[in-house]
Each structure stands twice: as structure tokens, then as C-alpha cells.
Short mmCIF file of C-alpha atoms and ligand atoms in Angstrom, two decimals:
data_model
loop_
_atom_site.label_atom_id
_atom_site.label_comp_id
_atom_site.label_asym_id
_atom_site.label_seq_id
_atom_site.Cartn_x
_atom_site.Cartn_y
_atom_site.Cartn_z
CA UNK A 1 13.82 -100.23 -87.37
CA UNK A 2 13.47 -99.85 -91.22
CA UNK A 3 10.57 -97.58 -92.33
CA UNK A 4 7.64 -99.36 -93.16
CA UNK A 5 6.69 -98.50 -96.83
CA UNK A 6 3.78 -95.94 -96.99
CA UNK A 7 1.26 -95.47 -99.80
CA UNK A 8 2.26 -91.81 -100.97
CA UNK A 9 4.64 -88.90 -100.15
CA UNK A 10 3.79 -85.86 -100.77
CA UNK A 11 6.48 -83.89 -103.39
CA UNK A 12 5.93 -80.69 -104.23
CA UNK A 13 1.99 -80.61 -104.43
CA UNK A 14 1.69 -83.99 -105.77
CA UNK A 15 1.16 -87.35 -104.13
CA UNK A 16 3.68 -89.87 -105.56
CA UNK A 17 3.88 -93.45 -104.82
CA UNK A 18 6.23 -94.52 -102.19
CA UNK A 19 8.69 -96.27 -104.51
CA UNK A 20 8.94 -92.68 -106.82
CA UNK A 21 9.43 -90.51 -104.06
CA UNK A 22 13.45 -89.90 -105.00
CA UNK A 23 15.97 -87.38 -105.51
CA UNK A 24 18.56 -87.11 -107.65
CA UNK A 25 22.19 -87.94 -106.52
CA UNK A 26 23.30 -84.32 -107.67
CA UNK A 27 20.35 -83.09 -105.17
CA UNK A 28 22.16 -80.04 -103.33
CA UNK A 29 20.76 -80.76 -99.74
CA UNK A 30 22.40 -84.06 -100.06
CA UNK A 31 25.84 -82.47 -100.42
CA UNK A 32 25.31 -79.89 -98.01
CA UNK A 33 23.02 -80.37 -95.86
CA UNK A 34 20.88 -76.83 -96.81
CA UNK A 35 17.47 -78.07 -95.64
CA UNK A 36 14.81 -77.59 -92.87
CA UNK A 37 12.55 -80.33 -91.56
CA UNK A 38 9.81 -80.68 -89.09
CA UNK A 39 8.50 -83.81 -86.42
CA UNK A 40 4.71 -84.02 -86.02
CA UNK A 41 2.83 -86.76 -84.96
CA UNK A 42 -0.48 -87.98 -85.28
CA UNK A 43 -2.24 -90.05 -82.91
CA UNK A 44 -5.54 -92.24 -82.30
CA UNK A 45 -8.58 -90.41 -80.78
CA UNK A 46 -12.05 -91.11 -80.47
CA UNK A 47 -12.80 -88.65 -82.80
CA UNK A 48 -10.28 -90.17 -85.95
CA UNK A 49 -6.68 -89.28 -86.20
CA UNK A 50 -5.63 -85.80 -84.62
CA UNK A 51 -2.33 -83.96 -85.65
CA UNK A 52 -1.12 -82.88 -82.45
CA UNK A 53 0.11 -79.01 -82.78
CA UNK A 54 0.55 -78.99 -86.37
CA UNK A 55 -0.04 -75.41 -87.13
CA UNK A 56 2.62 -74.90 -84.40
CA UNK A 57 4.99 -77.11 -86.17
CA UNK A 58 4.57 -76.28 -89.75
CA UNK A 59 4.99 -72.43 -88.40
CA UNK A 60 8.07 -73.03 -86.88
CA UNK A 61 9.19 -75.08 -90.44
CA UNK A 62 8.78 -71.69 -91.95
CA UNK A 63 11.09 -70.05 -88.99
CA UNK A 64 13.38 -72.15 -90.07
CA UNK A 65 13.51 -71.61 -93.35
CA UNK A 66 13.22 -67.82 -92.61
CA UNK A 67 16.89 -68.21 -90.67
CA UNK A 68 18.53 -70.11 -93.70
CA UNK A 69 16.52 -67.64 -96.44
CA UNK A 70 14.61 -70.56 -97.97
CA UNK A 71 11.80 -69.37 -99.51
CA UNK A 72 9.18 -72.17 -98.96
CA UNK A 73 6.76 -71.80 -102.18
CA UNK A 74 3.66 -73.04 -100.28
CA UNK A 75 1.34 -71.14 -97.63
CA UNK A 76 1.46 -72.39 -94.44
CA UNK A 77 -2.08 -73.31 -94.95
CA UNK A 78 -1.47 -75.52 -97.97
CA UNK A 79 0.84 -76.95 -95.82
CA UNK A 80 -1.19 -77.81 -93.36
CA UNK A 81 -4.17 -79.26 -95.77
CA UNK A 82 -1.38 -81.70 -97.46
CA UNK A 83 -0.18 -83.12 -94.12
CA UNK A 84 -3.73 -83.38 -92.94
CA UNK A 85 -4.84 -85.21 -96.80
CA UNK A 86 -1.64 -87.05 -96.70
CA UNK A 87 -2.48 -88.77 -93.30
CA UNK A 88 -5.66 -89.52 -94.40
CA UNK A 89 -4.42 -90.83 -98.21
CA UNK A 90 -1.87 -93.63 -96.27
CA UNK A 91 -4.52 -95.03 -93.56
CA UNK A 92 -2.51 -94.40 -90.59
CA UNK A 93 -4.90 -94.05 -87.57
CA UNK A 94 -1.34 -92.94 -85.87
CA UNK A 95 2.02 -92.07 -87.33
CA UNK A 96 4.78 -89.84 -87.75
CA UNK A 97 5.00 -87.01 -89.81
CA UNK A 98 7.87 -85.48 -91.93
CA UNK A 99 8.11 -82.30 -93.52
CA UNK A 100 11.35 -81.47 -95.32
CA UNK A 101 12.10 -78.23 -97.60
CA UNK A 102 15.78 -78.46 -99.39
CA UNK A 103 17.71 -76.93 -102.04
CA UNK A 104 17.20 -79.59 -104.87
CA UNK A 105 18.75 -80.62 -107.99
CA UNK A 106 19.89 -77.65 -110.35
CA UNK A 107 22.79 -75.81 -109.37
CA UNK A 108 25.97 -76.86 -107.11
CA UNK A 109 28.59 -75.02 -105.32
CA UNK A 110 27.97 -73.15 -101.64
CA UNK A 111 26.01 -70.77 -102.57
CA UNK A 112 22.53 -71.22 -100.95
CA UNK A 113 21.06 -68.36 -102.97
CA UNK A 114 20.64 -69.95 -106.63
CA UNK A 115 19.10 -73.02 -105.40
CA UNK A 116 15.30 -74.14 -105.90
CA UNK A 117 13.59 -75.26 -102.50
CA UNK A 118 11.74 -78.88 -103.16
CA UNK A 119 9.09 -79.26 -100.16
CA UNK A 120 8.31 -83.19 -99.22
CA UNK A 121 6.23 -84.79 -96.45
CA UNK A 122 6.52 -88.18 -95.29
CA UNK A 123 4.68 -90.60 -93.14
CA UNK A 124 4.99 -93.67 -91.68
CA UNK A 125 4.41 -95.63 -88.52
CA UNK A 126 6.73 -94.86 -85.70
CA UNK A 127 6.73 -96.47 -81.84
CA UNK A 128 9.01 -95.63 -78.87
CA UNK A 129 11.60 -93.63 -80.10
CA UNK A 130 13.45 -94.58 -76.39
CA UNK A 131 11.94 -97.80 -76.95
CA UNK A 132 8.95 -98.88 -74.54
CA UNK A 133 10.69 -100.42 -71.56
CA UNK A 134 12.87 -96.41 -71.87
CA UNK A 135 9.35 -95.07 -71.47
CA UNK A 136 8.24 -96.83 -68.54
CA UNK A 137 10.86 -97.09 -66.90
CA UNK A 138 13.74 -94.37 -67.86
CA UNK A 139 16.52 -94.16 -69.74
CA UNK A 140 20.71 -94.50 -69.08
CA UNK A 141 21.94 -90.81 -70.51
CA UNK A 142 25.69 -89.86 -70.97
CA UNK A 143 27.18 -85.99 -71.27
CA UNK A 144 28.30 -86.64 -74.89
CA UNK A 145 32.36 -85.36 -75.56
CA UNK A 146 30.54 -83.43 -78.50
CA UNK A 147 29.57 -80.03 -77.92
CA UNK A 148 25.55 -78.54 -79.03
CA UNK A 149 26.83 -76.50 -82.07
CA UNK A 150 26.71 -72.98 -81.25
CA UNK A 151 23.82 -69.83 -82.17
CA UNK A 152 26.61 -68.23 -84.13
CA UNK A 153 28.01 -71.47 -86.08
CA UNK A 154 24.76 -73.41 -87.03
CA UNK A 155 21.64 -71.56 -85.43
CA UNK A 156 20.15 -75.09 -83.08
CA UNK A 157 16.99 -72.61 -83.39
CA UNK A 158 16.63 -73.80 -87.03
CA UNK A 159 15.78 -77.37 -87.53
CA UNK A 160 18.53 -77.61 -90.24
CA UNK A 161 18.91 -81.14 -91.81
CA UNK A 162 23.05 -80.89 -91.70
CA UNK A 163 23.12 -79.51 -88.01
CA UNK A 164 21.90 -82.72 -87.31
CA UNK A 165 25.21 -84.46 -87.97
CA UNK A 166 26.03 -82.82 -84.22
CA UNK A 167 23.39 -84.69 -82.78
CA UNK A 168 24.17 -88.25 -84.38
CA UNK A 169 27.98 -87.94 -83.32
CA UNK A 170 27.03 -87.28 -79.75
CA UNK A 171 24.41 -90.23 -80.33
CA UNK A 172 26.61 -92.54 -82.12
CA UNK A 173 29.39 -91.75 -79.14
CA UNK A 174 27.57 -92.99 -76.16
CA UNK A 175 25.45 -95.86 -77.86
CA UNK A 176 28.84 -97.41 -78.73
CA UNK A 177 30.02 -96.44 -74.68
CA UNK A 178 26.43 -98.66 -73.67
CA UNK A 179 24.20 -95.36 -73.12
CA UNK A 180 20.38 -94.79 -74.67
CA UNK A 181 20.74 -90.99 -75.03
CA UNK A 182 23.52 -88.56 -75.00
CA UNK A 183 23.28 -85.14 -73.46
CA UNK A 184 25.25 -82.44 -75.25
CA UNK A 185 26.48 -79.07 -73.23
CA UNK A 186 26.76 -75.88 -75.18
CA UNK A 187 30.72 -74.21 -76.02
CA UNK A 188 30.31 -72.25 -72.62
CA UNK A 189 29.09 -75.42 -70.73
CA UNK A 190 26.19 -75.19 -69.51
CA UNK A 191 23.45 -78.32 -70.34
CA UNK A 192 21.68 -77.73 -73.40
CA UNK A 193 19.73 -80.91 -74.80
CA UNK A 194 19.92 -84.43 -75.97
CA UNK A 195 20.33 -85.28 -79.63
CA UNK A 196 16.47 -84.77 -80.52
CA UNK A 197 15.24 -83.70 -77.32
CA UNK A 198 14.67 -80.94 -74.67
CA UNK A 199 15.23 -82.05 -71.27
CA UNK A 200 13.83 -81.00 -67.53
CA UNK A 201 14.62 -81.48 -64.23
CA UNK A 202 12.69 -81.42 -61.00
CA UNK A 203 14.06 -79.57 -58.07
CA UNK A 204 12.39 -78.78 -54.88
CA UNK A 205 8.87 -79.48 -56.27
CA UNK A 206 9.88 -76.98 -59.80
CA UNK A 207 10.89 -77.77 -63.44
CA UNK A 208 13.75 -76.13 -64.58
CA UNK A 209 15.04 -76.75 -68.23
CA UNK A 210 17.87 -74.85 -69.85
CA UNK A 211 17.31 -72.06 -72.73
CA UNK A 212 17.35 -71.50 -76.09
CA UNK A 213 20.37 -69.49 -75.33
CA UNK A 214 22.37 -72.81 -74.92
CA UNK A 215 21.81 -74.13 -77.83
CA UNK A 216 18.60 -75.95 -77.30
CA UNK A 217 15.96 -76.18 -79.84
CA UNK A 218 12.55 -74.27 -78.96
CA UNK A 219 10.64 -77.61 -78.43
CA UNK A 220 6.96 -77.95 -78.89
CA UNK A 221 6.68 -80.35 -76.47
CA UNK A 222 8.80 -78.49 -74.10
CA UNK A 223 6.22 -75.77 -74.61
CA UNK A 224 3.32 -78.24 -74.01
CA UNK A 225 4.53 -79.80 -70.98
CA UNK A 226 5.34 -76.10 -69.72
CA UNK A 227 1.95 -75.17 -69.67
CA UNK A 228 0.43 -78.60 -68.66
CA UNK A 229 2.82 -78.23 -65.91
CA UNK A 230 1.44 -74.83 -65.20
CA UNK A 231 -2.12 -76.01 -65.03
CA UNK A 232 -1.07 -78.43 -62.12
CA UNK A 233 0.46 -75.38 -60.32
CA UNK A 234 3.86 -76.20 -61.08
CA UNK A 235 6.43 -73.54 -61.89
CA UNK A 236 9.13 -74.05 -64.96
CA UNK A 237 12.00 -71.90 -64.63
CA UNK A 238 14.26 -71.92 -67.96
CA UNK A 239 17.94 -71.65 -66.19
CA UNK A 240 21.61 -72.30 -66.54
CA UNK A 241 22.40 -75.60 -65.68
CA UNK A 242 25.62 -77.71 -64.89
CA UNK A 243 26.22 -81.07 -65.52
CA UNK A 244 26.11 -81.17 -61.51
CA UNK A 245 22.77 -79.76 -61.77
CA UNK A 246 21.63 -83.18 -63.38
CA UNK A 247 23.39 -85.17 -61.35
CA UNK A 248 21.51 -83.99 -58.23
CA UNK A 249 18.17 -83.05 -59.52
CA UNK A 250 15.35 -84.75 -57.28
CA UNK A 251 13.42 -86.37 -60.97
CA UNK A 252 14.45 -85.60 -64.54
CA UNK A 253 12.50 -86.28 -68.29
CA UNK A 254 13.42 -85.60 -71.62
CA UNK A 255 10.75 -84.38 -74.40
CA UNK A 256 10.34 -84.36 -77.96
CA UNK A 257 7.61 -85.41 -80.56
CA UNK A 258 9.44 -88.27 -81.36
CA UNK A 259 10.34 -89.23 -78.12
CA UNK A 260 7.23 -88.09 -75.98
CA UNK A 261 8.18 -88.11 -72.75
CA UNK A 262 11.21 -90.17 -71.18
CA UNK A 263 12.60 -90.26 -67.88
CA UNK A 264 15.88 -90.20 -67.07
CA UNK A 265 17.24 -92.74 -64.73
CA UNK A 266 20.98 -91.81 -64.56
CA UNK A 267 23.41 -88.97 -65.80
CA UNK A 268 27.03 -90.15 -66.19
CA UNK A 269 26.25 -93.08 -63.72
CA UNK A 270 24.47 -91.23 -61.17
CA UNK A 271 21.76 -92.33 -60.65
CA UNK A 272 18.63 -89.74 -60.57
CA UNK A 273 16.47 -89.96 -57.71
CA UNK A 274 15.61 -93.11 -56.70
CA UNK A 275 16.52 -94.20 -60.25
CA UNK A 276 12.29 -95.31 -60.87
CA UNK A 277 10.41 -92.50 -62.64
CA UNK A 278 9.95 -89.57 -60.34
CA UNK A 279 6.05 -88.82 -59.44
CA UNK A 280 5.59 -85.56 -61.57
CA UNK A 281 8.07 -87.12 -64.25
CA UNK A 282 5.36 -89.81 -64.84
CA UNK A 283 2.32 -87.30 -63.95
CA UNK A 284 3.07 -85.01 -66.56
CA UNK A 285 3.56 -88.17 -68.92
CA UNK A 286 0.37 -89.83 -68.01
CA UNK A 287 -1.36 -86.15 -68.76
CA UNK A 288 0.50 -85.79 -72.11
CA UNK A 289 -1.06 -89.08 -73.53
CA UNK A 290 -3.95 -88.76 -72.29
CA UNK A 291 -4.02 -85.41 -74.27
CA UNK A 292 -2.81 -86.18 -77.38
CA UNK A 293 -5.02 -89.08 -77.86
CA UNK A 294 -7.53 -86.91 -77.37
CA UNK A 295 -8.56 -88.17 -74.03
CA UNK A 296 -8.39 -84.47 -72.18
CA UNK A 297 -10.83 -82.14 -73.52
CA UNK A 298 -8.81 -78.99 -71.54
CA UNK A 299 -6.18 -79.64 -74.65
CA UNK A 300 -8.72 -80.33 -77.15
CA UNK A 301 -7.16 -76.88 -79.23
CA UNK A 302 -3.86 -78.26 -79.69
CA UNK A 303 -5.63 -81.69 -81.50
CA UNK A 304 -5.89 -80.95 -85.40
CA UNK A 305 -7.84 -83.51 -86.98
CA UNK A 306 -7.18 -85.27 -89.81
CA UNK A 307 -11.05 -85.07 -91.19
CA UNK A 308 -13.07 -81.65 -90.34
N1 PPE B 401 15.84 -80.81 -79.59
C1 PPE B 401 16.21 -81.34 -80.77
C2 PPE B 401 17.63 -81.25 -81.19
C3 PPE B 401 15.25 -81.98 -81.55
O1 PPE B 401 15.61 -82.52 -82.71
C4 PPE B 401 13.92 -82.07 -81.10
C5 PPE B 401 12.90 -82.79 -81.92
C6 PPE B 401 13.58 -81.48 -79.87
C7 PPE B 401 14.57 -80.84 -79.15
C8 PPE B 401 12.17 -81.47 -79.34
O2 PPE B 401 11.36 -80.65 -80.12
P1 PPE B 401 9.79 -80.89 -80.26
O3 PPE B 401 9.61 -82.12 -81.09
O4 PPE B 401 9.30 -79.66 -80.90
O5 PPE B 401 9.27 -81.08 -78.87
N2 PPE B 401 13.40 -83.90 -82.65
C9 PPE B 401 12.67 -84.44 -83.76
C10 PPE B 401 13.52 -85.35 -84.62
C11 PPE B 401 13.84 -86.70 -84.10
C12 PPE B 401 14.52 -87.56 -85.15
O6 PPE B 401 15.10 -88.59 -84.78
O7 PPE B 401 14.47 -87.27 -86.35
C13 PPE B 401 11.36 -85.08 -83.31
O8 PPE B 401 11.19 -85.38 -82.13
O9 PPE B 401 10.50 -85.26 -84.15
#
């Protein structure tokens, strides 16, 4: 779906109109892929828009700068206040939101060190990432023939624009084989996520989801369904899991901001379950709308609105 054109972007304190927010074709991120980004969403409440975890998001931005030593020149809390004015400046009662810090336009060549960090943030309107009917009623995943790139090559703890190439050949791989999402093990194996999101099983009445140490990304929505789980009296265990693993789990979701929270209706063919959305699979969904649109006063902490 092409983005829908958005009032402003913010560029490096500024807010410039949609149609000047460019780089420059000599932009080093462009060539290299030296940059950092962040997903945050914004939804509808009763109480005007509500960033959902933002502080948590634009700290982990600066974690991943920290890994590629980009020095960010904003404070997290001017950070924070531009996303918040930004929302507010294009109208969106819901959208997406886009942070991005990357070595701009100056120098060229590999070395990371001489470059100057440009900081942007984006928004714009953005629906089902699975697509509804994905939502409601699962998704077809495939284990991808592309490995998660390992802690040691590019760090998956980092939310580096260029590691991100791994995900979209895994992606591009099983849409072309008929598949909505591809699930990528790590170099030694084991399960580690799906191109943009963390994924869970249920097994004998527990989650399980598999570690940072495979090459997952520390999710914020992993994090949040975690502890919403927790609150229903349901254990997650992070753990080593086999393809196998998937294949015979009782229920199985995948999370993300983007994607929110999708079941999984097959691995490789087999189907999960009874191939419908699993009852806590679609519990713990239910639960994390009804939070982030404000609609669960428990989670009111993690809602950041956009005004006061
Ligand atoms: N793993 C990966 C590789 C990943 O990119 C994401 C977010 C997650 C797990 C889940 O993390 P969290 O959003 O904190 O729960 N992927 C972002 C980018 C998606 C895109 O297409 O771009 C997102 O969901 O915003």
C-alpha cells in the first residue's frame, strides 16, 4: 500500500512539509545501510491519541544507536516531545510512527566514525500489517532458507536499517513460494523470529518464545504481552526452540507494533492446532486492543498521550 502523504516530517528539529522531507543521493545510510530506526504506534482512545510505550521505544532507539556508536544529538526527551507534537501537527487520531537516525550526506567510504547522524520521524496511517482477514483468522508462515543474521555479524539487538535486508530476503522468499510470513532460524538452528516480529507458542497451557540469544529482536510487544500474560496467570518461558517445536505447539501468535498480534495457522504446512486461533492466542489479542486504545485502565501507564 503506498504511504499516504502526511502534512510534516520531522528533520532534525524542524517540521518540513511532506514533499521536502529528502535526502541527498550521496546520503551515506543509503549506501550502507548505517542507521537505526524505531516502530511506534499511536492509537484512538477516549482520551485523544495515545502513543503506546513510546518512552520505551525511543529508549531502545538510543540502544541502538549506542551498539553502532551513533551519537543521537537530541535528548531522549526532545525526542519524545517531537513525536508527541508531530502526531498532533498531521491530525492522525491513529497512525504509525517512524523514527530514523543515519549517517547523512558529508563524507563516504566505510568508516562510520566521520559521519554526521541526521534524526527524522515520520507518520502516516498504517492498517493490518498481516492484513485483517491474517488478524482474525491467522496467518500461513514458512521457515525461510535465510538464516536470522547472527549477534556477532549484525547485532538483531540493534534495529539497524541495513540488517533489515535479512528480513526482506526471507520475506520476499516465501511470499513468492504463496506464504504471508517467513520464520527465520538462527546459524545454530534454533527458531528465532519472523521478518518484523517476535513469535510465541502455547504449550501445555504456557507461552514459550525463543531469546534474544537467537537472534531475535527484544520486542516491546513481546514484553507487553509477557506481562499481560502474567496478569492472567500465565507463565512465559523464553526457550530453545526447533522448527518441530512449532510444528506441534498446541496455539501459536506472532507480535510486533506493526503487526499487533497475529496468529499463526500453519508452519511449513502443518497446520497449528486446530488451524482457528487458539483461545489464549485470541485472549491475549482481545486484551492488547483493548489496552492500547485505551480501553483497560490496568495499562493506562504504558498510554502516552499525544496532548497532556
Ligand atoms: N523482530 C523484528 C525483526 C522486528 O523488526 C520487530 C518490529 C519485532 C521483532 C517486534 O518488535 P516490537 O515492535 O518492539 O514489538 N518491527 C517493526 C518494523 C516493521 C516494518 O515493516 O518496518 C515494527 O513492528 O514496527
Amino acid at each position: 500500500m503506498p504511504i499516504q502523504a502526511m502534512k510534516y516530517v520531522w528533520m532534525n528539529g524542524e517540521l518540513v512539509p511532506f514533499e521536502d522531507a529528502n535526502v541527498h543521493v550521496l546520503t551515506h545510510a543509503l549506501h550502507y545501510g548505517y542507521g537505526v530506526f524505531e516502530g511506534i504506534r499511536a492509537y484512538e482512545t477516549p482520551q485523544g491519541s495515545a502513543i503506546f510505550r513510546l518512552t520505551d521505544h525511543i529508549n531502545r532507539f538510543y540502544e541502538s544507536a549506542k551498539i553502532l556508536m551513533m551519537e543521537i544529538p537530541y535528548t531522549a526527551t526532545e525526542l519524545i516531545e517531537a513525536t508527541k507534537r508531530l502526531v498532533d501537527e498531521n491530525g492522525h487520531a491513529s497512525c504509525y510512527i517512524r523514527p530514523i537516525a543515519y549517517l547523512g550526506y558529508g563524507e563516504m567510504g566505510l568508516n562510520p566514525l566521520t559521519g554526521k547522524t541526521d534524526v527524522a520521524i515520520a507518520t502516516w496511517p498504517w492498517g493490518a500489517y498481516l492484513g485483517e482477514e491474517g488478524l482474525a483468522r491467522g496467518i500461513r508462515a514458512k521457515i525461510s532458507s535465510f538464516k536470522r543474521h547472527d549477534p556477532n555479524i549484525i547485532p538483531p539487538a540493534a534495529k539497524t536499517t541495513g540488517g533489515y535486508i535479512n528480513s526482506a530476503l526471507a520475506k520476499a522468499e516465501v511470499i513468492k513460494a504463496g506464504y504471508d510470513e517467513a520464520i527465520m532460524l538462527s546459524g545454530q538452528g534454533n527458531v528465532s523470529e519472523c521478518t518484523g516480529e517476535n513469535i510465541f507458542i502455547v504449550k501445555n497451557g504456557m507461552l514459550l518464545t525463543p531469546s534474544d540469544a537467537s537472534g531475535a529482536l527484544s520486542g516491546i510487544t513481546r514484553k507487553t504481552i509477557t506481562q499481560v500474560a502474567k496478569d492472567m496467570g500465565i507463565e512465559t518461558h523464553e526457550a530453545q526452540l526447533l522448527r518441530t517445536d512449532l510444528y506441534l505447539a498446541d496455539e501459536m501468535f506472532i507480535t510486533g507494533t506493526a503487526a499487533e498480534v497475529v496468529p499463526v495457522s500453519s508452519v511449513d504446512d502443518r497446520v497449528i492446532g486446530t488451524g482457528e486461533p487458539g483461545k489464549i492466542s485470541k485472549e491475549l489479542q482481545r486484551r492488547y486492543f483493548q489496552i492500547v486504545t485505551g480501553s483497560d485502565p490496568a495499562y493506562d501507564h504504558w498510554l502516552e498521550y499525544v496532548k497532556g
